[in-house]
Amino acid sequence: MAASKKAVLGPLVGAVDQGTSSTRFLVFNSKTAELLSHHQVEIKQEFPREGWVEQDPKEILHSVYECIEKTCEKLGQLNIDISNIKAIGVSNQRETTVVWDKITGEPLYNAVVWLDLRTQSTVESLSKRIPGNNNFVKSKTGLPLSTYFSAVKLRWLLDNVRKVQKAVEEKRALFGTIDSWLIWSLTGGVNGGVHCTDVTNASRTMLFNIHSLEWDKQLCEFFGIPMEILPNVRSSSEIYGLMKISHSVKAGALEGVPISGCLGDQSAALVGQMCFQIGQAKNTYGTGCFLLCNTGHKCVFSDHGLLTTVAYKLGRDKPVYYALEGSVAIAGAVIRWLRDNLGIIKTSEEIEKLAKEVGTSYGCYFVPAFSGLYAPYWEPSARGIICGLTQFTNKCHIAFAALEAVCFQTREILDAMNRDCGIPLSHLQVDGGMTSNKILMQLQADILYIPVVKPSMPETTALGAAMAAGAAEGVGVWSLEPEDLSAVTMERFEPQINAEESEIRYSTWKKAVMKSMGWVTTQSPESGIP
């Protein structure tokens, strides 16, 4: 049979989207932003002790290779020539901390995931050293001192893992968030891999000055972090290096393609949702829930528990944009918990069926504070509770309450954001895996009492990374001019309950949140290696 002619589509851009629960590789048409093909692999999470969350950095890396290979195969079946892929962007779970050996290329410990709580005692002892009248950590980084950020995880590794201490002493150690680990590995690893990160990921380490846009000597001294192990900080859109994968033959098809976009997943979603104007906001429903609002060229500091963070810097000579962010630790993770720990659903999709059966939580409230509470409380002592149970309560009500919990947490952040910005949002742009759940989206509109707007292509995180990569200087296949950005079709969910009912449910939720606090009173056994 004659070889069929390969379809010509113009320049394509690939995006690695490495999230907490899965890895994806997606390929977009740079002229239309259409998603042509993708592949996804679920990632294991390890819980060696209560409150600890780890992942294997090599498993993460191999999942990236696997997704690239499988996507390239799928494109081949569609008669799409992969030599049209002109650039690759990377987006990643943020704050997750990896230390590896630059001589052997081996990780020196598992990746300590952003959700991990083992550093609580580290945080407590550090916070005693911050002068009450001058919180230089918050004013330089925009972040509260919390287990969430990389610096305290890195401090823990330096204090507790002999292999890490030894590699640092012998000048063999490299530190990075997942983007750095992937870019170093994909650009050759021990054979000349590029050790870099971008401003958005750097701004989540607690070692980065978000005003000067460089690693901060005072912060590194405060946390006791040697600066030579840190990656070079670059913009979110420039050529960092070229793909160089020797051992993976199939993924090697992309040999020599520039890696030219890098954004922490929440920044990538902000770009993918085209929130380029001041005051535009998006909420991503993944493992956690993250609401970001573009504040333009100035840092807005929150009085209501939100973080100030770098939104993006789309080019070496382009200006930096900042965002206010509300972070919720547990959103999709609560569904995974109902599936894996309680076994009341077999697949994540089933939750919609259960919730639909009852259409109400029947007075049951679920506060999934598995990792303490993040914004707007920053209360590490909180733990998850399910309250308001009666003999009538069944698994359907608990499923409904779990979905409601995601919506209530978003409402708390939206309230804080409205108070900080002074301009209430007229609608909420949403994306992420959970947005395919129609009951969740309708509930969200009801609880916020504003319309919820969802793009028909929910992979906005990957799209943002692809846009940054395709627009980079030296690639130039993706225009970010407003008139060139393709119009996106949207689905709208309008509020359907009356405002009064919405308020009653919300105030009961707040009562439940208060009951979840102050749960862990003594120092939990969260330090030391198992």
JSON list of N, CA, C and O in Angstrom, two decimals, residues 339-359:
[
{"chain": "A", "resi": 339, "resn": "ARG", "atom": "N", "xyz": [-12.18, 7.59, 46.51]},
{"chain": "A", "resi": 339, "resn": "ARG", "atom": "CA", "xyz": [-11.95, 6.42, 45.66]},
{"chain": "A", "resi": 339, "resn": "ARG", "atom": "C", "xyz": [-10.96, 5.44, 46.30]},
{"chain": "A", "resi": 339, "resn": "ARG", "atom": "O", "xyz": [-11.25, 4.27, 46.48]},
{"chain": "A", "resi": 340, "resn": "ASP", "atom": "N", "xyz": [-9.78, 5.97, 46.68]},
{"chain": "A", "resi": 340, "resn": "ASP", "atom": "CA", "xyz": [-8.69, 5.08, 47.11]},
{"chain": "A", "resi": 340, "resn": "ASP", "atom": "C", "xyz": [-8.76, 4.70, 48.58]},
{"chain": "A", "resi": 340, "resn": "ASP", "atom": "O", "xyz": [-8.37, 3.60, 48.96]},
{"chain": "A", "resi": 341, "resn": "ASN", "atom": "N", "xyz": [-9.20, 5.60, 49.46]},
{"chain": "A", "resi": 341, "resn": "ASN", "atom": "CA", "xyz": [-9.17, 5.33, 50.90]},
{"chain": "A", "resi": 341, "resn": "ASN", "atom": "C", "xyz": [-10.49, 4.77, 51.41]},
{"chain": "A", "resi": 341, "resn": "ASN", "atom": "O", "xyz": [-10.49, 3.87, 52.24]},
{"chain": "A", "resi": 342, "resn": "LEU", "atom": "N", "xyz": [-11.61, 5.33, 50.94]},
{"chain": "A", "resi": 342, "resn": "LEU", "atom": "CA", "xyz": [-12.90, 4.85, 51.44]},
{"chain": "A", "resi": 342, "resn": "LEU", "atom": "C", "xyz": [-13.54, 3.82, 50.52]},
{"chain": "A", "resi": 342, "resn": "LEU", "atom": "O", "xyz": [-14.39, 3.05, 50.93]},
{"chain": "A", "resi": 343, "resn": "GLY", "atom": "N", "xyz": [-13.14, 3.87, 49.22]},
{"chain": "A", "resi": 343, "resn": "GLY", "atom": "CA", "xyz": [-13.69, 2.90, 48.27]},
{"chain": "A", "resi": 343, "resn": "GLY", "atom": "C", "xyz": [-15.18, 3.07, 48.00]},
{"chain": "A", "resi": 343, "resn": "GLY", "atom": "O", "xyz": [-15.84, 2.12, 47.59]},
{"chain": "A", "resi": 344, "resn": "ILE", "atom": "N", "xyz": [-15.73, 4.29, 48.21]},
{"chain": "A", "resi": 344, "resn": "ILE", "atom": "CA", "xyz": [-17.17, 4.44, 47.92]},
{"chain": "A", "resi": 344, "resn": "ILE", "atom": "C", "xyz": [-17.42, 4.76, 46.45]},
{"chain": "A", "resi": 344, "resn": "ILE", "atom": "O", "xyz": [-18.56, 4.78, 46.00]},
{"chain": "A", "resi": 345, "resn": "ILE", "atom": "N", "xyz": [-16.32, 5.02, 45.69]},
{"chain": "A", "resi": 345, "resn": "ILE", "atom": "CA", "xyz": [-16.46, 5.10, 44.23]},
{"chain": "A", "resi": 345, "resn": "ILE", "atom": "C", "xyz": [-15.30, 4.32, 43.63]},
{"chain": "A", "resi": 345, "resn": "ILE", "atom": "O", "xyz": [-14.25, 4.17, 44.27]},
{"chain": "A", "resi": 346, "resn": "LYS", "atom": "N", "xyz": [-15.50, 3.80, 42.44]},
{"chain": "A", "resi": 346, "resn": "LYS", "atom": "CA", "xyz": [-14.41, 3.04, 41.78]},
{"chain": "A", "resi": 346, "resn": "LYS", "atom": "C", "xyz": [-13.62, 3.93, 40.83]},
{"chain": "A", "resi": 346, "resn": "LYS", "atom": "O", "xyz": [-12.44, 3.74, 40.62]},
{"chain": "A", "resi": 347, "resn": "THR", "atom": "N", "xyz": [-14.31, 4.90, 40.22]},
{"chain": "A", "resi": 347, "resn": "THR", "atom": "CA", "xyz": [-13.62, 5.85, 39.34]},
{"chain": "A", "resi": 347, "resn": "THR", "atom": "C", "xyz": [-14.03, 7.25, 39.78]},
{"chain": "A", "resi": 347, "resn": "THR", "atom": "O", "xyz": [-15.11, 7.44, 40.34]},
{"chain": "A", "resi": 348, "resn": "SER", "atom": "N", "xyz": [-13.16, 8.22, 39.48]},
{"chain": "A", "resi": 348, "resn": "SER", "atom": "CA", "xyz": [-13.45, 9.60, 39.89]},
{"chain": "A", "resi": 348, "resn": "SER", "atom": "C", "xyz": [-14.74, 10.11, 39.27]},
{"chain": "A", "resi": 348, "resn": "SER", "atom": "O", "xyz": [-15.44, 10.94, 39.85]},
{"chain": "A", "resi": 349, "resn": "GLU", "atom": "N", "xyz": [-15.07, 9.60, 38.06]},
{"chain": "A", "resi": 349, "resn": "GLU", "atom": "CA", "xyz": [-16.25, 10.10, 37.34]},
{"chain": "A", "resi": 349, "resn": "GLU", "atom": "C", "xyz": [-17.55, 9.73, 38.08]},
{"chain": "A", "resi": 349, "resn": "GLU", "atom": "O", "xyz": [-18.56, 10.41, 37.95]},
{"chain": "A", "resi": 350, "resn": "GLU", "atom": "N", "xyz": [-17.49, 8.64, 38.87]},
{"chain": "A", "resi": 350, "resn": "GLU", "atom": "CA", "xyz": [-18.71, 8.14, 39.54]},
{"chain": "A", "resi": 350, "resn": "GLU", "atom": "C", "xyz": [-19.29, 9.12, 40.54]},
{"chain": "A", "resi": 350, "resn": "GLU", "atom": "O", "xyz": [-20.45, 9.01, 40.91]},
{"chain": "A", "resi": 351, "resn": "ILE", "atom": "N", "xyz": [-18.46, 10.06, 41.02]},
{"chain": "A", "resi": 351, "resn": "ILE", "atom": "CA", "xyz": [-18.95, 10.95, 42.08]},
{"chain": "A", "resi": 351, "resn": "ILE", "atom": "C", "xyz": [-20.14, 11.76, 41.60]},
{"chain": "A", "resi": 351, "resn": "ILE", "atom": "O", "xyz": [-21.06, 12.05, 42.35]},
{"chain": "A", "resi": 352, "resn": "GLU", "atom": "N", "xyz": [-20.13, 12.10, 40.31]},
{"chain": "A", "resi": 352, "resn": "GLU", "atom": "CA", "xyz": [-21.22, 12.90, 39.76]},
{"chain": "A", "resi": 352, "resn": "GLU", "atom": "C", "xyz": [-22.54, 12.12, 39.84]},
{"chain": "A", "resi": 352, "resn": "GLU", "atom": "O", "xyz": [-23.57, 12.68, 40.20]},
{"chain": "A", "resi": 353, "resn": "LYS", "atom": "N", "xyz": [-22.47, 10.81, 39.53]},
{"chain": "A", "resi": 353, "resn": "LYS", "atom": "CA", "xyz": [-23.68, 9.95, 39.61]},
{"chain": "A", "resi": 353, "resn": "LYS", "atom": "C", "xyz": [-24.23, 9.91, 41.03]},
{"chain": "A", "resi": 353, "resn": "LYS", "atom": "O", "xyz": [-25.43, 10.09, 41.25]},
{"chain": "A", "resi": 354, "resn": "LEU", "atom": "N", "xyz": [-23.33, 9.70, 42.01]},
{"chain": "A", "resi": 354, "resn": "LEU", "atom": "CA", "xyz": [-23.77, 9.60, 43.41]},
{"chain": "A", "resi": 354, "resn": "LEU", "atom": "C", "xyz": [-24.41, 10.91, 43.86]},
{"chain": "A", "resi": 354, "resn": "LEU", "atom": "O", "xyz": [-25.47, 10.92, 44.47]},
{"chain": "A", "resi": 355, "resn": "ALA", "atom": "N", "xyz": [-23.73, 12.03, 43.54]},
{"chain": "A", "resi": 355, "resn": "ALA", "atom": "CA", "xyz": [-24.22, 13.33, 43.98]},
{"chain": "A", "resi": 355, "resn": "ALA", "atom": "C", "xyz": [-25.58, 13.63, 43.34]},
{"chain": "A", "resi": 355, "resn": "ALA", "atom": "O", "xyz": [-26.48, 14.19, 43.96]},
{"chain": "A", "resi": 356, "resn": "LYS", "atom": "N", "xyz": [-25.72, 13.22, 42.08]},
{"chain": "A", "resi": 356, "resn": "LYS", "atom": "CA", "xyz": [-26.95, 13.49, 41.33]},
{"chain": "A", "resi": 356, "resn": "LYS", "atom": "C", "xyz": [-28.15, 12.75, 41.95]},
{"chain": "A", "resi": 356, "resn": "LYS", "atom": "O", "xyz": [-29.26, 13.25, 41.97]},
{"chain": "A", "resi": 357, "resn": "GLU", "atom": "N", "xyz": [-27.87, 11.53, 42.46]},
{"chain": "A", "resi": 357, "resn": "GLU", "atom": "CA", "xyz": [-28.94, 10.72, 43.05]},
{"chain": "A", "resi": 357, "resn": "GLU", "atom": "C", "xyz": [-29.69, 11.44, 44.15]},
{"chain": "A", "resi": 357, "resn": "GLU", "atom": "O", "xyz": [-30.89, 11.25, 44.32]},
{"chain": "A", "resi": 358, "resn": "VAL", "atom": "N", "xyz": [-28.96, 12.25, 44.96]},
{"chain": "A", "resi": 358, "resn": "VAL", "atom": "CA", "xyz": [-29.61, 12.91, 46.10]},
{"chain": "A", "resi": 358, "resn": "VAL", "atom": "C", "xyz": [-29.85, 14.39, 45.86]},
{"chain": "A", "resi": 358, "resn": "VAL", "atom": "O", "xyz": [-30.79, 14.96, 46.41]},
{"chain": "A", "resi": 359, "resn": "GLY", "atom": "N", "xyz": [-28.96, 15.04, 45.08]},
{"chain": "A", "resi": 359, "resn": "GLY", "atom": "CA", "xyz": [-29.16, 16.46, 44.78]},
{"chain": "A", "resi": 359, "resn": "GLY", "atom": "C", "xyz": [-29.00, 17.38, 45.96]},
{"chain": "A", "resi": 359, "resn": "GLY", "atom": "O", "xyz": [-29.29, 18.58, 45.89]}
]
